[in-house]
């Protein structure tokens, strides 16, 4: 097919077609190349295309909706998770805020209590000042009344003389006056001549002997006897409190300072001499005995060791009666002081004096015993230190203290007490020598401010103490430790190494954080007060706290106790602080010197560091913290000294305490009954399994066997011991049982892992592997992966396919439901039960057959501790255990 096209289409067609130009100017195009194969009809193709397009859009729409729905659900889940996390964070913040508010409320309550106490003390001082002022006013009014009466008497006498003169004639008055004047001149002349004669006689007879002068002075003093009215006036000026008015009573330190005043002793002695009609030289002694009645009446707890004792109660009652009689006498005028009043006072005085001397002799014996025990402790300490003490210079100080104590024992108890102390010292030296010869090496020094050697035969017979005395002794340490007397005594018996622990100041808890902030703020305020020139706001209170703590570390009545009380007078410190003349550095230097004298040698370096501080406030804070440590040292030493006295009566003491709580309904026996009945049933089931033919037996499980089964069941239980299900008799040992339970599980886990490593081909030292596993289990951050890696390293795994197997086996072995773990736990319980019943540890052959040879040492230590606890429990609570087990 050919066609003729215009020249205008040439550029376009030249690229697609074959063209030939004609002579007329047209092109001839070959259209054969434009031929193509036929396709589908146009309408069908358009229809098919339209149908396929519609189906693709629908599928895309469906996929889009599905994708959007999935995204929508995912976003919804994320939104819910975020919302939950936000709520948890808000709840945690709210709980922290509530806890912080609670701490602030507690701090505010303590602050209010302290303010209230100071307000009460201030009120007491104000009331005391009012009473003293009222007494002064009454004395002043009485004195003015006496002066007024004396003046009126003189006026009446003058008026009587005037009336008498008016009745005389004037001539006689003149003559009498002239004669009287002349007689008066003669008398004056005779008096002057007599004085000159006496002066010349004294100059002639004067001798240098001092003894004669003293006798003359004493004679003159005896001649000058004060009147009863002057004695009463001087006594009322002393400001002594009244036994019938408790609001006038003083604190112990202030009362002692007042009663030791020489003026008080002198005036009281003169009054007693007049009332008792005596003139011997024992007046001051009687005065001190009488003034002791004030201390007994107003501060009985500080004076008596046992306020509720029979002898102490008698003496206290006699002291109160004596003070009533004495106060009645000092309020009586001389003309009303009859013989009956003096006789009644004398009878009361004789009864009180006899009781006082009896109590004093008993107290003196106790004082001698305490000083002797203290001297023995010093000798023991010197022997324990040995050559090390001589090198450090401590032995010389100990020798000086020992000599001082011996001198004091001789002064108080006489030569007989000193001889008894020498015998005890000789016995101690002999026992120490025999002990050194019987041992291979030196004994270890226990960590204590006053080390105590091992118990010897000479110490077996210790003086017993009553439960009441023990309760009073333990009461001094219970507030420090935060536990009850019964729990404290229980801890001392069960744990020989028990110590009073100080709260961890570095613990990262909210309470400790708040306490640290409050402490820092307190000392910052003290530093600000010192810088601002007003140290009287807070410094006297803090130094009084330091003073009380120092006094608590020394023996009451000692010279050091008196020295501290006088050197750190709170009233004087407050006055000097107000006048801006108080030297804080000098006072802190004195405190550090005292601390060096009374501290344990282990604290010397820390105290030396405190003394080298430049900032006084930082030094004061360090002193308070060190005093806390020293108080704990002293408390722990006294608790260790108390343990030998506590052992003989520990069972009866705990049994009586539990019976008392049981009688009051504070505790019950429901949980203990269920606990023992379950153990009894388990033993019966085991007996039935061993007796399939049901042969009748007349003996059942003993109470000891039932208790051992029940006790071991707690240790081997998979449930953590808690007060909610623990028997009532075990409540004091919940924490200890948790530790023993953890140790039992650790021993079982290590034994199981060692057995697993042995099965995987471990050829090294199994004991070394067990030691490493124990260390890893003690670390709270150890995971199953860490244990699996240690097993892999010990068996030297080279095949990577075995690692997952070892990991799975370790995980299975540690689980409480694993057969190997359960078997080893029963074997561990059997070993502990054998120790509890026979007091003997299993042999190596038995441990090897049980697969426990590698854990022998920690298992033996655990068995000993469990045996001590179990046997003590059985002794204390055996009456109740026996009754419960006997019930069908």
Short mmCIF file of N, CA, C and O in Angstrom, two decimals, residues 728-776:
data_model
loop_
_atom_site.label_atom_id
_atom_site.label_comp_id
_atom_site.label_asym_id
_atom_site.label_seq_id
_atom_site.Cartn_x
_atom_site.Cartn_y
_atom_site.Cartn_z
N UNK A 728 4.12 -20.46 117.68
CA UNK A 728 4.26 -19.37 118.64
C UNK A 728 5.54 -19.48 119.45
O UNK A 728 6.12 -18.47 119.87
N UNK A 729 6.00 -20.71 119.68
CA UNK A 729 7.21 -20.91 120.46
C UNK A 729 8.48 -20.57 119.69
O UNK A 729 9.56 -20.50 120.29
N UNK A 730 8.37 -20.35 118.39
CA UNK A 730 9.54 -20.05 117.55
C UNK A 730 9.58 -18.60 117.11
O UNK A 730 10.41 -18.24 116.27
N UNK A 731 8.70 -17.76 117.65
CA UNK A 731 8.62 -16.39 117.17
C UNK A 731 9.89 -15.60 117.45
O UNK A 731 10.24 -14.68 116.70
N UNK A 732 10.60 -15.93 118.53
CA UNK A 732 11.83 -15.21 118.82
C UNK A 732 12.95 -15.55 117.85
O UNK A 732 13.95 -14.83 117.78
N UNK A 733 12.80 -16.64 117.09
CA UNK A 733 13.87 -17.12 116.21
C UNK A 733 13.43 -17.14 114.76
O UNK A 733 13.96 -17.95 113.98
N UNK A 734 12.51 -16.31 114.36
CA UNK A 734 12.06 -16.31 112.97
C UNK A 734 13.21 -15.93 112.04
O UNK A 734 13.50 -16.63 111.05
N UNK A 735 13.90 -14.85 112.35
CA UNK A 735 15.02 -14.42 111.51
C UNK A 735 16.14 -15.46 111.51
O UNK A 735 16.77 -15.72 110.47
N UNK A 736 16.40 -16.05 112.66
CA UNK A 736 17.47 -17.06 112.73
C UNK A 736 17.08 -18.29 111.93
O UNK A 736 17.92 -18.89 111.23
N UNK A 737 15.82 -18.70 112.01
CA UNK A 737 15.37 -19.86 111.23
C UNK A 737 15.43 -19.58 109.74
O UNK A 737 15.72 -20.48 108.94
N UNK A 738 15.18 -18.34 109.34
CA UNK A 738 15.31 -17.99 107.92
C UNK A 738 16.77 -18.15 107.48
O UNK A 738 17.05 -18.68 106.39
N UNK A 739 17.70 -17.71 108.31
CA UNK A 739 19.12 -17.88 107.96
C UNK A 739 19.50 -19.35 107.89
O UNK A 739 20.19 -19.78 106.96
N UNK A 740 19.05 -20.14 108.88
CA UNK A 740 19.35 -21.56 108.86
C UNK A 740 18.71 -22.24 107.65
O UNK A 740 19.28 -23.16 107.05
N UNK A 741 17.51 -21.81 107.31
CA UNK A 741 16.84 -22.36 106.13
C UNK A 741 17.61 -22.05 104.86
O UNK A 741 17.78 -22.91 103.99
N UNK A 742 18.11 -20.82 104.74
CA UNK A 742 18.91 -20.44 103.58
C UNK A 742 20.21 -21.24 103.53
O UNK A 742 20.65 -21.67 102.45
N UNK A 743 20.84 -21.44 104.68
CA UNK A 743 22.07 -22.23 104.71
C UNK A 743 21.81 -23.68 104.32
O UNK A 743 22.62 -24.30 103.62
N UNK A 744 20.68 -24.22 104.80
CA UNK A 744 20.34 -25.60 104.42
C UNK A 744 20.14 -25.71 102.91
O UNK A 744 20.62 -26.66 102.27
N UNK A 745 19.43 -24.76 102.32
CA UNK A 745 19.23 -24.78 100.88
C UNK A 745 20.54 -24.59 100.13
O UNK A 745 20.77 -25.21 99.09
N UNK A 746 21.43 -23.71 100.65
CA UNK A 746 22.72 -23.50 99.99
C UNK A 746 23.54 -24.79 100.00
O UNK A 746 24.15 -25.15 98.98
N UNK A 747 23.56 -25.49 101.14
CA UNK A 747 24.30 -26.76 101.21
C UNK A 747 23.73 -27.76 100.22
O UNK A 747 24.48 -28.46 99.50
N UNK A 748 22.41 -27.85 100.13
CA UNK A 748 21.78 -28.80 99.21
C UNK A 748 22.06 -28.43 97.76
O UNK A 748 22.36 -29.30 96.92
N UNK A 749 21.97 -27.14 97.41
CA UNK A 749 22.21 -26.71 96.03
C UNK A 749 23.64 -26.98 95.62
O UNK A 749 23.91 -27.48 94.52
N UNK A 750 24.60 -26.67 96.49
CA UNK A 750 26.01 -26.90 96.16
C UNK A 750 26.27 -28.40 95.99
O UNK A 750 26.97 -28.82 95.05
N UNK A 751 25.70 -29.22 96.87
CA UNK A 751 25.89 -30.66 96.74
C UNK A 751 25.29 -31.17 95.42
O UNK A 751 25.89 -32.03 94.75
N UNK A 752 24.12 -30.63 95.05
CA UNK A 752 23.50 -31.05 93.80
C UNK A 752 24.31 -30.62 92.59
O UNK A 752 24.48 -31.38 91.62
N UNK A 753 24.84 -29.38 92.59
CA UNK A 753 25.63 -28.91 91.46
C UNK A 753 26.96 -29.66 91.35
O UNK A 753 27.44 -29.93 90.24
N UNK A 754 27.58 -29.98 92.49
CA UNK A 754 28.81 -30.76 92.45
C UNK A 754 28.55 -32.16 91.89
O UNK A 754 29.35 -32.69 91.10
N UNK A 755 27.43 -32.74 92.29
CA UNK A 755 27.07 -34.04 91.73
C UNK A 755 26.82 -33.95 90.23
O UNK A 755 27.23 -34.84 89.45
N UNK A 756 26.20 -32.85 89.76
CA UNK A 756 25.98 -32.65 88.34
C UNK A 756 27.30 -32.51 87.60
O UNK A 756 27.50 -33.10 86.52
N UNK A 757 28.23 -31.70 88.15
CA UNK A 757 29.53 -31.54 87.51
C UNK A 757 30.29 -32.86 87.46
O UNK A 757 31.00 -33.16 86.49
N UNK A 758 30.15 -33.66 88.51
CA UNK A 758 30.82 -34.96 88.54
C UNK A 758 30.27 -35.88 87.46
O UNK A 758 31.01 -36.63 86.80
N UNK A 759 28.95 -35.79 87.23
CA UNK A 759 28.34 -36.63 86.19
C UNK A 759 28.75 -36.18 84.79
O UNK A 759 28.80 -36.99 83.86
N UNK A 760 29.04 -34.89 84.62
CA UNK A 760 29.46 -34.38 83.32
C UNK A 760 30.95 -34.59 83.06
O UNK A 760 31.47 -34.17 82.02
N UNK A 761 31.67 -35.19 83.99
CA UNK A 761 33.05 -35.52 83.75
C UNK A 761 34.05 -34.62 84.42
O UNK A 761 35.18 -34.49 83.93
N UNK A 762 33.69 -33.99 85.54
CA UNK A 762 34.64 -33.14 86.26
C UNK A 762 35.71 -34.02 86.91
O UNK A 762 35.40 -34.99 87.61
N UNK A 763 36.96 -33.66 86.70
CA UNK A 763 38.07 -34.46 87.23
C UNK A 763 38.93 -33.66 88.19
O UNK A 763 39.94 -34.17 88.67
N UNK A 764 38.60 -32.39 88.49
CA UNK A 764 39.41 -31.54 89.35
C UNK A 764 39.05 -31.73 90.82
O UNK A 764 38.48 -32.75 91.24
N UNK A 765 39.37 -30.69 91.62
CA UNK A 765 39.11 -30.71 93.06
C UNK A 765 37.66 -30.30 93.30
O UNK A 765 37.26 -29.15 93.06
N UNK A 766 36.84 -31.22 93.79
CA UNK A 766 35.43 -30.94 94.03
C UNK A 766 35.25 -29.98 95.21
O UNK A 766 34.31 -29.19 95.23
N UNK A 767 36.12 -30.06 96.21
CA UNK A 767 36.01 -29.14 97.36
C UNK A 767 36.24 -27.69 96.94
O UNK A 767 35.57 -26.78 97.42
N UNK A 768 37.19 -27.48 96.02
CA UNK A 768 37.43 -26.13 95.52
C UNK A 768 36.23 -25.62 94.74
O UNK A 768 35.83 -24.46 94.87
N UNK A 769 35.63 -26.50 93.92
CA UNK A 769 34.42 -26.11 93.19
C UNK A 769 33.28 -25.78 94.15
O UNK A 769 32.55 -24.80 93.95
N UNK A 770 33.15 -26.58 95.21
CA UNK A 770 32.08 -26.31 96.20
C UNK A 770 32.31 -24.97 96.88
O UNK A 770 31.36 -24.21 97.12
N UNK A 771 33.56 -24.63 97.21
CA UNK A 771 33.86 -23.35 97.85
C UNK A 771 33.47 -22.19 96.94
O UNK A 771 32.87 -21.20 97.38
N UNK A 772 33.80 -22.31 95.64
CA UNK A 772 33.43 -21.25 94.69
C UNK A 772 31.92 -21.11 94.59
O UNK A 772 31.39 -19.99 94.53
N UNK A 773 31.23 -22.23 94.56
CA UNK A 773 29.76 -22.16 94.46
C UNK A 773 29.14 -21.52 95.71
O UNK A 773 28.16 -20.78 95.61
N UNK A 774 29.70 -21.81 96.90
CA UNK A 774 29.19 -21.18 98.12
C UNK A 774 29.37 -19.66 98.06
O UNK A 774 28.49 -18.89 98.45
N UNK A 775 30.53 -19.23 97.58
CA UNK A 775 30.78 -17.79 97.46
C UNK A 775 29.81 -17.15 96.48
O UNK A 775 29.27 -16.05 96.71
N UNK A 776 29.54 -17.83 95.37
CA UNK A 776 28.62 -17.29 94.37
C UNK A 776 27.19 -17.23 94.92
O UNK A 776 26.46 -16.27 94.65
#
